[in-house]
mmCIF file of C-alpha atoms in Angstrom:
data_model
loop_
_atom_site.group_PDB
_atom_site.id
_atom_site.type_symbol
_atom_site.label_atom_id
_atom_site.label_comp_id
_atom_site.label_asym_id
_atom_site.label_seq_id
_atom_site.Cartn_x
_atom_site.Cartn_y
_atom_site.Cartn_z
ATOM 1 C CA MET A 29 130.098 -90.842 -10.962
ATOM 2 C CA GLU A 30 131.382 -89.549 -14.225
ATOM 3 C CA PRO A 31 135.040 -88.418 -14.375
ATOM 4 C CA THR A 32 135.887 -85.137 -15.962
ATOM 5 C CA PRO A 33 137.738 -85.696 -19.237
ATOM 6 C CA PRO A 34 141.328 -84.453 -19.161
ATOM 7 C CA THR A 35 142.363 -81.603 -21.383
ATOM 8 C CA PRO A 36 143.476 -83.133 -24.680
ATOM 9 C CA PRO A 37 147.209 -82.777 -25.445
ATOM 10 C CA PRO A 38 148.490 -81.157 -28.629
ATOM 11 C CA PRO A 39 146.925 -82.893 -31.622
ATOM 12 C CA SER A 40 148.783 -85.638 -33.386
ATOM 13 C CA PRO A 41 148.056 -87.441 -36.627
ATOM 14 C CA GLN A 42 146.327 -90.150 -34.715
ATOM 15 C CA GLY A 43 144.504 -88.173 -32.037
ATOM 16 C CA GLY A 44 144.729 -87.468 -28.312
ATOM 17 C CA PRO A 45 143.266 -88.890 -25.056
ATOM 18 C CA GLN A 46 139.597 -88.305 -24.308
ATOM 19 C CA GLN A 47 137.173 -89.465 -21.649
ATOM 20 C CA GLY A 48 133.501 -89.971 -22.110
ATOM 21 C CA GLY A 49 130.719 -92.408 -21.340
ATOM 22 C CA ARG A 50 129.214 -93.888 -18.223
ATOM 23 C CA PRO A 51 129.898 -94.502 -15.420
ATOM 24 C CA ALA A 52 133.508 -93.602 -15.627
ATOM 25 C CA PRO A 53 134.360 -93.356 -19.307
ATOM 26 C CA GLY A 54 137.962 -93.555 -20.088
ATOM 27 C CA PRO A 55 140.210 -90.971 -21.533
ATOM 28 C CA TYR A 56 141.041 -91.195 -25.153
ATOM 29 C CA THR A 57 144.289 -90.734 -26.827
ATOM 30 C CA SER A 58 145.363 -91.002 -30.401
ATOM 31 C CA PRO A 59 148.284 -92.762 -31.997
ATOM 32 C CA GLY A 60 150.896 -91.265 -34.187
ATOM 33 C CA MET A 61 153.646 -88.734 -33.815
ATOM 34 C CA PRO A 62 153.198 -85.052 -34.619
ATOM 35 C CA TYR A 63 154.129 -84.000 -38.078
ATOM 36 C CA THR A 64 156.813 -81.384 -38.450
ATOM 37 C CA ALA A 65 157.140 -78.630 -40.968
ATOM 38 C CA GLY A 66 158.595 -79.809 -44.213
ATOM 39 C CA SER A 67 157.850 -83.452 -43.525
ATOM 40 C CA TYR A 68 156.976 -84.057 -47.138
ATOM 41 C CA ALA A 69 159.622 -83.952 -49.844
ATOM 42 C CA GLY A 70 159.296 -80.905 -52.017
ATOM 43 C CA THR A 71 157.614 -78.672 -49.435
ATOM 44 C CA SER A 72 159.003 -75.390 -48.240
ATOM 45 C CA GLY A 73 161.540 -75.584 -45.451
ATOM 46 C CA MET A 74 163.150 -78.703 -46.867
ATOM 47 C CA PRO A 75 166.033 -78.862 -49.378
ATOM 48 C CA GLY A 76 165.108 -80.160 -52.762
ATOM 49 C CA GLY A 77 161.697 -78.544 -53.010
ATOM 50 C CA PRO A 78 160.445 -76.892 -56.183
ATOM 51 C CA GLY A 79 162.275 -73.715 -57.060
ATOM 52 C CA MET A 80 165.247 -74.384 -54.781
ATOM 53 C CA PRO A 81 168.375 -72.792 -56.240
ATOM 54 C CA GLY A 82 171.551 -74.820 -56.787
ATOM 55 C CA VAL A 83 173.902 -74.961 -53.844
ATOM 56 C CA GLY A 84 177.688 -74.667 -53.921
ATOM 57 C CA PRO A 85 180.198 -71.772 -54.060
ATOM 58 C CA TYR A 86 182.102 -70.993 -57.230
ATOM 59 C CA GLY A 87 185.873 -71.051 -57.425
ATOM 60 C CA ARG A 88 186.340 -73.988 -55.058
ATOM 61 C CA PRO A 89 189.425 -76.095 -55.963
ATOM 62 C CA PRO A 90 188.833 -79.662 -57.161
ATOM 63 C CA ARG A 91 188.111 -81.988 -54.272
ATOM 64 C CA ARG A 92 189.705 -85.411 -53.908
ATOM 65 C CA THR A 93 187.282 -88.286 -53.979
ATOM 66 C CA THR A 94 186.954 -90.578 -50.979
ATOM 67 C CA ASN A 95 187.868 -94.185 -51.529
ATOM 68 C CA GLY A 96 184.754 -96.334 -51.479
ATOM 69 C CA LEU A 97 186.481 -99.353 -49.965
ATOM 70 C CA ALA A 98 187.619 -97.187 -47.044
ATOM 71 C CA ILE A 99 184.023 -96.186 -46.380
ATOM 72 C CA GLY A 100 182.932 -99.828 -46.627
ATOM 73 C CA SER A 101 185.679 -100.859 -44.196
ATOM 74 C CA LEU A 102 184.529 -98.343 -41.602
ATOM 75 C CA VAL A 103 180.879 -99.321 -41.970
ATOM 76 C CA ALA A 104 181.698 -103.041 -41.680
ATOM 77 C CA GLY A 105 183.863 -102.342 -38.638
ATOM 78 C CA ILE A 106 181.095 -100.378 -36.920
ATOM 79 C CA VAL A 107 178.313 -102.847 -37.732
ATOM 80 C CA CYS A 108 180.439 -105.786 -36.528
ATOM 81 C CA CYS A 109 178.250 -108.307 -38.344
ATOM 82 C CA LEU A 110 181.154 -109.454 -40.596
ATOM 83 C CA PRO A 111 184.387 -108.395 -38.850
ATOM 84 C CA PRO A 112 186.801 -109.967 -41.403
ATOM 85 C CA LEU A 113 185.114 -108.061 -44.214
ATOM 86 C CA GLY A 114 186.006 -104.684 -42.719
ATOM 87 C CA LEU A 115 189.580 -105.826 -42.203
ATOM 88 C CA VAL A 116 189.943 -106.995 -45.814
ATOM 89 C CA LEU A 117 188.318 -103.871 -47.260
ATOM 90 C CA GLY A 118 190.602 -101.616 -45.200
ATOM 91 C CA LEU A 119 193.785 -103.430 -46.202
ATOM 92 C CA VAL A 120 192.825 -103.233 -49.888
ATOM 93 C CA ALA A 121 191.833 -99.570 -49.602
ATOM 94 C CA LEU A 122 195.134 -98.285 -48.175
ATOM 95 C CA PRO A 123 197.333 -98.933 -51.272
ATOM 96 C CA GLN A 124 194.531 -97.693 -53.556
ATOM 97 C CA ILE A 125 194.319 -94.428 -51.622
ATOM 98 C CA LYS A 126 198.060 -93.870 -51.916
ATOM 99 C CA LYS A 127 198.188 -94.772 -55.595
ATOM 100 C CA ARG A 128 195.140 -92.712 -56.643
ATOM 101 C CA ASP A 129 195.749 -89.808 -54.253
ATOM 102 C CA GLN A 130 192.298 -90.285 -52.723
ATOM 103 C CA ALA A 131 190.885 -89.298 -49.350
ATOM 104 C CA GLY A 132 189.813 -91.892 -46.807
ATOM 105 C CA LYS A 133 192.986 -93.144 -45.186
ATOM 106 C CA GLY A 134 191.641 -92.376 -41.728
ATOM 107 C CA LEU A 135 188.399 -94.189 -42.542
ATOM 108 C CA ALA A 136 190.289 -97.270 -43.704
ATOM 109 C CA VAL A 137 192.532 -97.311 -40.626
ATOM 110 C CA ALA A 138 189.525 -96.911 -38.315
ATOM 111 C CA GLY A 139 187.736 -99.715 -40.164
ATOM 112 C CA ILE A 140 190.754 -102.011 -39.790
ATOM 113 C CA VAL A 141 191.057 -101.301 -36.056
ATOM 114 C CA LEU A 142 187.358 -101.832 -35.399
ATOM 115 C CA SER A 143 187.332 -105.014 -37.462
ATOM 116 C CA VAL A 144 190.328 -106.431 -35.582
ATOM 117 C CA LEU A 145 188.609 -105.705 -32.276
ATOM 118 C CA SER A 146 185.404 -107.292 -33.566
ATOM 119 C CA CYS A 147 187.310 -110.414 -34.651
ATOM 120 C CA LEU A 148 188.869 -110.702 -31.186
ATOM 121 C CA LEU A 149 185.479 -110.307 -29.507
ATOM 122 C CA LEU A 150 184.007 -112.909 -31.846
ATOM 123 C CA VAL A 151 186.715 -115.426 -30.967
ATOM 124 C CA ILE A 152 186.286 -114.763 -27.232
ATOM 125 C CA GLY A 153 182.500 -115.020 -27.546
ATOM 126 C CA ILE A 154 182.684 -118.378 -29.277
ATOM 127 C CA ALA A 155 185.162 -119.675 -26.689
ATOM 128 C CA THR A 156 183.075 -118.566 -23.698
ATOM 129 C CA GLY A 157 179.574 -119.185 -25.069
ATOM 130 C CA GLY A 158 178.660 -115.498 -24.950
ATOM 131 C CA ILE A 159 177.481 -115.458 -28.571
ATOM 132 C CA GLY A 160 174.427 -117.521 -27.713
ATOM 133 C CA SER A 161 173.467 -115.087 -24.962
ATOM 134 C CA PHE A 162 174.029 -112.161 -27.323
ATOM 135 C CA TRP A 163 171.729 -113.511 -30.003
ATOM 136 C CA GLY A 164 169.182 -114.424 -27.328
ATOM 137 C CA GLY A 165 169.176 -110.790 -26.277
ATOM 138 C CA VAL A 166 168.832 -109.665 -29.889
ATOM 139 C CA LYS A 167 165.831 -111.963 -30.378
ATOM 140 C CA GLU A 168 164.227 -110.671 -27.192
ATOM 141 C CA GLY A 169 164.700 -107.108 -28.382
ATOM 142 C CA VAL A 170 163.153 -107.918 -31.754
ATOM 143 C CA ASP A 171 160.177 -109.561 -30.056
ATOM 144 C CA GLU A 172 159.720 -106.529 -27.811
ATOM 145 C CA ALA A 173 159.860 -104.194 -30.821
ATOM 146 C CA ALA A 174 157.207 -106.294 -32.550
ATOM 147 C CA ARG A 175 154.916 -105.830 -29.552
ATOM 148 C CA SER A 176 155.365 -102.070 -29.545
ATOM 149 C CA LYS A 177 152.678 -100.538 -31.712
ATOM 150 C CA SER A 178 150.768 -97.398 -32.393
ATOM 151 C CA PRO A 179 147.341 -97.410 -30.692
ATOM 152 C CA PHE A 180 145.907 -97.052 -34.194
ATOM 153 C CA SER A 181 147.103 -100.581 -35.042
ATOM 154 C CA LEU A 182 145.416 -102.325 -32.103
ATOM 155 C CA ARG A 183 142.999 -105.142 -32.933
ATOM 156 C CA THR A 184 140.005 -106.655 -31.156
ATOM 157 C CA GLY A 185 141.011 -108.957 -28.318
ATOM 158 C CA GLN A 186 144.511 -107.531 -27.868
ATOM 159 C CA CYS A 187 145.605 -106.451 -24.398
ATOM 160 C CA PHE A 188 147.984 -103.513 -24.129
ATOM 161 C CA THR A 189 149.781 -101.029 -21.929
ATOM 162 C CA PRO A 190 150.381 -97.437 -23.128
ATOM 163 C CA ASP A 191 153.847 -95.914 -23.000
ATOM 164 C CA GLY A 192 152.729 -93.466 -20.326
ATOM 165 C CA LYS A 193 149.894 -92.996 -17.889
ATOM 166 C CA LEU A 194 146.448 -93.761 -19.223
ATOM 167 C CA GLU A 195 145.197 -90.186 -18.935
ATOM 168 C CA GLU A 196 148.248 -88.715 -20.648
ATOM 169 C CA TYR A 197 149.226 -88.319 -24.282
ATOM 170 C CA ALA A 198 150.537 -91.593 -25.719
ATOM 171 C CA THR A 199 151.954 -92.434 -29.108
ATOM 172 C CA ASP A 200 152.858 -96.075 -28.552
ATOM 173 C CA VAL A 201 151.422 -99.059 -26.749
ATOM 174 C CA THR A 202 152.933 -102.422 -25.911
ATOM 175 C CA VAL A 203 150.795 -105.437 -26.770
ATOM 176 C CA VAL A 204 150.985 -108.173 -24.127
ATOM 177 C CA GLY A 205 149.265 -111.456 -23.452
ATOM 178 C CA CYS A 206 145.980 -110.902 -21.639
ATOM 179 C CA ASP A 207 147.129 -113.295 -18.895
ATOM 180 C CA ARG A 208 149.820 -110.748 -18.004
ATOM 181 C CA PRO A 209 149.119 -107.446 -16.187
ATOM 182 C CA HIS A 210 147.876 -104.839 -18.659
ATOM 183 C CA ILE A 211 146.055 -101.525 -18.707
ATOM 184 C CA GLY A 212 143.585 -102.047 -21.540
ATOM 185 C CA GLU A 213 141.838 -104.607 -23.713
ATOM 186 C CA VAL A 214 140.508 -103.768 -27.176
ATOM 187 C CA THR A 215 136.830 -104.618 -27.640
ATOM 188 C CA GLY A 216 136.316 -103.466 -31.225
ATOM 189 C CA GLY A 217 135.910 -100.276 -33.198
ATOM 190 C CA PHE A 218 134.054 -98.462 -35.930
ATOM 191 C CA LYS A 219 134.500 -95.806 -38.597
ATOM 192 C CA VAL A 220 132.930 -92.372 -38.202
ATOM 193 C CA THR A 221 130.655 -91.530 -41.131
ATOM 194 C CA GLY A 222 128.299 -88.752 -42.163
ATOM 195 C CA PHE A 223 130.783 -85.865 -42.161
ATOM 196 C CA ASP A 224 132.296 -84.193 -45.218
ATOM 197 C CA LYS A 225 134.865 -82.356 -43.092
ATOM 198 C CA TRP A 226 136.386 -82.541 -39.624
ATOM 199 C CA PRO A 227 133.425 -82.299 -37.195
ATOM 200 C CA GLY A 228 135.438 -81.480 -34.088
ATOM 201 C CA GLU A 229 136.506 -83.624 -31.141
ATOM 202 C CA ASP A 230 133.323 -83.019 -29.149
ATOM 203 C CA ALA A 231 131.137 -84.372 -31.946
ATOM 204 C CA ILE A 232 133.247 -87.515 -32.360
ATOM 205 C CA ASP A 233 133.463 -87.956 -28.593
ATOM 206 C CA LYS A 234 129.673 -88.088 -28.287
ATOM 207 C CA ILE A 235 129.488 -90.678 -31.052
ATOM 208 C CA ALA A 236 132.291 -92.738 -29.507
ATOM 209 C CA GLU A 237 130.688 -92.704 -26.076
ATOM 210 C CA LYS A 238 127.459 -94.260 -27.340
ATOM 211 C CA ARG A 239 128.925 -96.619 -29.914
ATOM 212 C CA CYS A 240 131.732 -97.891 -27.682
ATOM 213 C CA GLU A 241 129.262 -98.500 -24.872
ATOM 214 C CA THR A 242 127.439 -100.872 -27.206
ATOM 215 C CA VAL A 243 130.672 -102.448 -28.480
ATOM 216 C CA ASN A 244 131.925 -103.038 -24.945
ATOM 217 C CA GLY A 245 128.582 -104.438 -23.855
ATOM 218 C CA GLU A 246 128.623 -107.009 -26.641
ATOM 219 C CA TYR A 247 132.268 -107.893 -25.956
ATOM 220 C CA ALA A 248 131.781 -108.454 -22.202
ATOM 221 C CA LEU A 249 128.237 -109.742 -21.713
ATOM 222 C CA ASP A 250 129.206 -111.244 -18.357
ATOM 223 C CA THR A 251 129.592 -107.790 -16.825
ATOM 224 C CA TRP A 252 130.338 -109.121 -13.359
ATOM 225 C CA ALA A 253 133.565 -110.626 -14.714
ATOM 226 C CA VAL A 254 134.848 -107.094 -15.479
ATOM 227 C CA PRO A 255 136.819 -105.606 -12.525
ATOM 228 C CA ALA A 256 135.051 -102.745 -10.777
ATOM 229 C CA ASP A 257 137.790 -100.230 -11.621
ATOM 230 C CA VAL A 258 137.869 -101.065 -15.344
ATOM 231 C CA TRP A 259 135.883 -98.680 -17.515
ATOM 232 C CA LEU A 260 134.997 -97.609 -21.022
ATOM 233 C CA TYR A 261 137.954 -96.210 -22.980
ATOM 234 C CA TYR A 262 138.498 -95.221 -26.594
ATOM 235 C CA TYR A 263 140.961 -93.750 -29.085
ATOM 236 C CA LEU A 264 139.748 -91.013 -31.446
ATOM 237 C CA PRO A 265 141.121 -89.551 -34.682
ATOM 238 C CA SER A 266 142.454 -85.988 -34.496
ATOM 239 C CA ALA A 267 141.978 -83.081 -36.880
ATOM 240 C CA GLN A 268 145.340 -83.855 -38.510
ATOM 241 C CA SER A 269 144.783 -87.599 -38.873
ATOM 242 C CA TRP A 270 141.274 -86.933 -40.178
ATOM 243 C CA ARG A 271 142.764 -84.989 -43.095
ATOM 244 C CA LEU A 272 144.915 -88.033 -43.834
ATOM 245 C CA GLY A 273 141.874 -90.301 -44.013
ATOM 246 C CA ASP A 274 141.690 -91.556 -40.412
ATOM 247 C CA ARG A 275 138.062 -92.206 -39.427
ATOM 248 C CA THR A 276 138.535 -95.046 -36.929
ATOM 249 C CA VAL A 277 137.480 -95.049 -33.279
ATOM 250 C CA THR A 278 139.005 -97.916 -31.263
ATOM 251 C CA CYS A 279 136.971 -99.057 -28.240
ATOM 252 C CA ALA A 280 138.454 -100.723 -25.174
ATOM 253 C CA PHE A 281 138.168 -101.512 -21.490
ATOM 254 C CA ALA A 282 140.916 -99.887 -19.425
ATOM 255 C CA GLY A 283 142.016 -99.957 -15.800
ATOM 256 C CA GLU A 284 141.367 -96.648 -14.108
ATOM 257 C CA LYS A 285 143.988 -96.970 -11.362
ATOM 258 C CA LYS A 286 146.058 -100.105 -11.841
ATOM 259 C CA PRO A 287 146.728 -102.935 -14.325
ATOM 260 C CA PHE A 288 144.526 -106.005 -14.360
ATOM 261 C CA SER A 289 145.154 -109.564 -15.510
ATOM 262 C CA GLY A 290 142.969 -111.882 -17.528
ATOM 263 C CA SER A 291 140.705 -111.194 -20.477
ATOM 264 C CA VAL A 292 137.254 -109.730 -19.824
ATOM 265 C CA ARG A 293 135.927 -111.137 -23.086
ATOM 266 C CA SER A 294 132.625 -113.001 -22.805
ATOM 267 C CA ASP A 295 130.883 -112.400 -26.118
ATOM 268 C CA ALA A 296 128.488 -114.614 -28.025
ATOM 269 C CA THR A 297 131.353 -116.716 -29.401
ATOM 270 C CA LEU A 298 132.320 -117.827 -25.881
ATOM 271 C CA LEU A 299 128.867 -118.311 -24.296
ATOM 272 C CA THR A 300 126.166 -120.948 -24.522
ATOM 273 C CA ASP A 301 122.743 -119.973 -25.850
ATOM 274 C CA ASP A 302 121.290 -120.012 -22.330
ATOM 275 C CA GLN A 303 124.086 -117.846 -20.949
ATOM 276 C CA GLU A 304 123.793 -115.340 -23.779
ATOM 277 C CA SER A 305 120.006 -115.187 -23.496
ATOM 278 C CA PHE A 306 120.085 -114.560 -19.750
ATOM 279 C CA LEU A 307 122.720 -111.843 -19.935
ATOM 280 C CA THR A 308 121.238 -109.967 -22.902
ATOM 281 C CA THR A 309 117.869 -109.988 -21.090
ATOM 282 C CA VAL A 310 119.047 -108.863 -17.652
ATOM 283 C CA ASN A 311 122.036 -106.635 -18.452
ATOM 284 C CA PRO A 312 119.941 -103.642 -19.616
ATOM 285 C CA ILE A 313 118.687 -103.211 -16.051
ATOM 286 C CA GLU A 314 122.233 -102.823 -14.799
ATOM 287 C CA THR A 315 123.124 -100.525 -17.714
ATOM 288 C CA VAL A 316 120.275 -98.114 -17.028
ATOM 289 C CA THR A 317 121.058 -97.909 -13.308
ATOM 290 C CA TYR A 318 124.384 -96.337 -14.264
ATOM 291 C CA ARG A 319 122.564 -93.604 -16.154
ATOM 292 C CA GLU A 320 120.846 -92.068 -13.148
ATOM 293 C CA PRO A 321 121.041 -88.273 -13.503
ATOM 294 C CA GLU A 322 123.547 -86.469 -11.314
ATOM 295 C CA GLU A 323 120.995 -83.768 -10.551
ATOM 296 C CA ASP A 324 118.436 -84.451 -7.828
ATOM 297 C CA PRO A 325 114.727 -84.478 -8.715
ATOM 298 C CA ASP A 326 114.474 -81.038 -7.076
ATOM 299 C CA GLU A 327 116.994 -79.732 -9.602
ATOM 300 C CA ASP A 328 115.880 -81.643 -12.715
ATOM 301 C CA PHE A 329 112.633 -83.482 -12.139
ATOM 302 C CA THR A 330 112.051 -84.243 -15.824
ATOM 303 C CA ALA A 331 115.419 -85.966 -16.329
ATOM 304 C CA ASN A 332 114.866 -88.158 -13.281
ATOM 305 C CA LYS A 333 111.390 -89.175 -14.456
ATOM 306 C CA VAL A 334 112.746 -90.075 -17.894
ATOM 307 C CA TRP A 335 115.448 -92.214 -16.282
ATOM 308 C CA ALA A 336 112.959 -93.964 -13.952
ATOM 309 C CA THR A 337 110.709 -94.695 -16.913
ATOM 310 C CA GLU A 338 113.636 -96.154 -18.853
ATOM 311 C CA LEU A 339 114.584 -98.415 -15.948
ATOM 312 C CA LEU A 340 110.966 -99.507 -15.538
ATOM 313 C CA GLY A 341 110.990 -100.519 -19.195
ATOM 314 C CA ALA A 342 114.184 -102.531 -18.724
ATOM 315 C CA ILE A 343 112.670 -104.351 -15.729
ATOM 316 C CA ASN A 344 109.475 -105.218 -17.606
ATOM 317 C CA THR A 345 111.406 -106.353 -20.694
ATOM 318 C CA ALA A 346 113.620 -108.616 -18.578
ATOM 319 C CA TYR A 347 110.604 -110.107 -16.826
ATOM 320 C CA ALA A 348 108.964 -110.930 -20.152
ATOM 321 C CA GLY A 349 112.157 -112.164 -21.793
ATOM 322 C CA LEU A 350 113.034 -114.576 -18.987
ATOM 323 C CA GLY A 351 109.557 -116.093 -19.235
ATOM 324 C CA GLN A 352 109.820 -116.813 -22.960
ATOM 325 C CA ARG A 353 112.572 -119.408 -22.675
ATOM 326 C CA THR A 354 112.731 -122.930 -21.310
ATOM 327 C CA TRP A 355 115.716 -122.921 -18.963
ATOM 328 C CA PRO A 356 117.888 -125.909 -17.970
ATOM 329 C CA ALA A 357 116.573 -127.809 -14.944
ATOM 330 C CA GLU A 358 119.399 -126.650 -12.664
ATOM 331 C CA SER A 359 118.752 -122.963 -13.401
ATOM 332 C CA ALA A 360 114.966 -122.891 -13.920
ATOM 333 C CA PRO A 361 114.022 -122.403 -10.208
ATOM 334 C CA SER A 362 116.429 -119.496 -9.713
ATOM 335 C CA VAL A 363 115.294 -117.837 -12.958
ATOM 336 C CA ALA A 364 111.671 -118.164 -11.825
ATOM 337 C CA ALA A 365 112.591 -116.577 -8.475
ATOM 338 C CA LEU A 366 114.243 -113.671 -10.281
ATOM 339 C CA ARG A 367 111.124 -113.112 -12.398
ATOM 340 C CA LYS A 368 109.021 -112.944 -9.242
ATOM 341 C CA GLU A 369 111.345 -110.281 -7.801
ATOM 342 C CA LEU A 370 111.229 -108.291 -11.052
ATOM 343 C CA ALA A 371 107.422 -108.330 -10.992
ATOM 344 C CA ALA A 372 107.430 -106.805 -7.499
ATOM 345 C CA ALA A 373 110.079 -104.253 -8.497
ATOM 346 C CA SER A 374 108.034 -103.220 -11.525
ATOM 347 C CA LYS A 375 105.167 -102.052 -9.308
ATOM 348 C CA GLN A 376 107.439 -99.835 -7.241
ATOM 349 C CA TRP A 377 109.277 -98.374 -10.230
ATOM 350 C CA LEU A 378 105.940 -97.582 -11.847
ATOM 351 C CA LYS A 379 105.175 -95.329 -8.867
ATOM 352 C CA LEU A 380 108.550 -93.646 -9.258
ATOM 353 C CA ALA A 381 108.162 -93.167 -13.003
ATOM 354 C CA THR A 382 104.680 -91.661 -12.617
ATOM 355 C CA ALA A 383 105.460 -89.369 -9.677
ATOM 356 C CA ALA A 384 103.644 -86.063 -10.002
ATOM 357 C CA ASP A 385 106.388 -83.899 -8.528
ATOM 358 C CA ALA A 386 109.776 -84.009 -6.829
ATOM 359 C CA ASP A 387 108.274 -84.737 -3.386
ATOM 360 C CA ALA A 388 106.341 -87.712 -4.721
ATOM 361 C CA PHE A 389 109.474 -88.884 -6.512
ATOM 362 C CA TRP A 390 111.490 -88.838 -3.302
ATOM 363 C CA GLU A 391 108.739 -90.696 -1.496
ATOM 364 C CA ALA A 392 108.812 -93.533 -4.027
ATOM 365 C CA TYR A 393 112.593 -93.529 -4.537
ATOM 366 C CA GLU A 394 113.797 -95.733 -1.668
ATOM 367 C CA PRO A 395 111.002 -98.339 -1.975
ATOM 368 C CA ALA A 396 111.805 -98.657 -5.690
ATOM 369 C CA TRP A 397 115.483 -99.376 -5.062
ATOM 370 C CA GLU A 398 114.678 -101.768 -2.212
ATOM 371 C CA ALA A 399 112.338 -103.757 -4.479
ATOM 372 C CA LEU A 400 114.895 -104.139 -7.252
ATOM 373 C CA PRO A 401 116.782 -107.473 -6.794
ATOM 374 C CA GLU A 402 120.006 -106.549 -5.082
ATOM 375 C CA ASP A 403 122.012 -109.281 -6.798
ATOM 376 C CA LEU A 404 120.191 -109.199 -10.153
ATOM 377 C CA GLY A 405 119.893 -112.998 -10.212
ATOM 378 C CA ALA A 406 123.153 -114.186 -8.628
ATOM 379 C CA ASP A 407 121.747 -117.697 -8.072
ATOM 380 C CA ALA A 408 120.614 -117.927 -11.674
ATOM 381 C CA ARG A 409 124.000 -116.723 -12.898
ATOM 382 C CA THR A 410 125.799 -119.315 -10.807
ATOM 383 C CA ALA A 411 123.492 -122.084 -12.032
ATOM 384 C CA LEU A 412 124.288 -121.032 -15.609
ATOM 385 C CA ASP A 413 128.080 -121.104 -14.933
ATOM 386 C CA LEU A 414 128.338 -117.336 -15.102
ATOM 387 C CA THR A 415 130.042 -115.021 -12.620
ATOM 388 C CA GLY A 416 127.843 -115.176 -9.520
ATOM 389 C CA THR A 417 129.404 -112.332 -7.541
ATOM 390 C CA PRO A 418 129.644 -108.729 -8.728
ATOM 391 C CA PRO A 419 133.119 -107.165 -8.515
ATOM 392 C CA ALA A 420 133.838 -105.424 -5.227
ATOM 393 C CA GLY A 421 132.775 -101.801 -5.335
ATOM 394 C CA ALA A 422 130.530 -102.199 -8.361
ATOM 395 C CA ALA A 423 127.163 -100.495 -8.444
ATOM 396 C CA GLY A 424 124.341 -102.967 -8.352
ATOM 397 C CA GLY A 425 120.656 -103.220 -7.586
ATOM 398 C CA GLY A 426 119.586 -101.612 -4.371
ATOM 399 C CA THR A 427 121.839 -98.565 -4.670
ATOM 400 C CA SER A 428 121.867 -95.667 -7.060
ATOM 401 C CA ALA A 429 124.786 -95.558 -9.457
#
């Protein structure tokens, strides 16, 4: 059942959330913060732009300069990184201010006070061991900041959690280890081409839905290892980011309701040749089942016939593909059993695909689903060290998606 995409939030340089795809495509969002008027130097609405008149009233009496050491003392006292420095700068600044009739006495005094307090805290911290805890906290904060990124900067294989709910506008994501609970996992991406100007969100969404479906399928060939409530998700460029050169769509898997733990990656780099061959041969059957039209044959007979014909083709292709390979001894019997089931299913789906009208389609519908292997080769998967049980709640053979 396809979710209705949420209304995109106000555009940002990096885009906004969007849903699309089957069976429950994820919303998209786009990284980046909105630009504000005058965000570029020299533009209207910002001092210093071309044609700006000089500023400053005439007739103002000469103004005393502020002692630089006083300013430095205050800054050093506030920063607290070198407490004695602020103290020294303040003590040197006070006689200079008096001698040169400069401003900044208050700054120097404040810098001295803050520096003295910082020195006392430093001594106490060293005596009690609190300095080590302080720097440990600083390091933890730096590490956390390093993990906080714009969605635009995500890379394949990274797991992340957005700064808000998945279906809402997000400008930042936190990258975490995939063994920890997370909302999404990046599967890859691509650049949109073929447009001289901004084509609109709907056009890019249609492209992303198809391309990311392929990207996700190649990233997670062992589809049964993907939790049932984890779906297709992607980030799109927005009209504003497009003008700045952004053409990238980032594809991902994302949890629809709750975080999940563990990577779903099972691409060709992590599989044996036998595992990859089995999955690439059988997976199209599962993929097409998810594409069953929402309209009944009585409402759209043509669409249902096209879908049944596509699934029949996937069944026949899988039957032929499984027979073209010599399988390991431990998996050969179960693969042969699956081929036998696919041969029987092909006969029933041929009747469905060639139905003359909606009544004939309904008559052949249930027998076709009953003939399709309910587990799509669970024994063969187990023998090949693949996931042998589909995730709870997942659509499989024997039921319409």
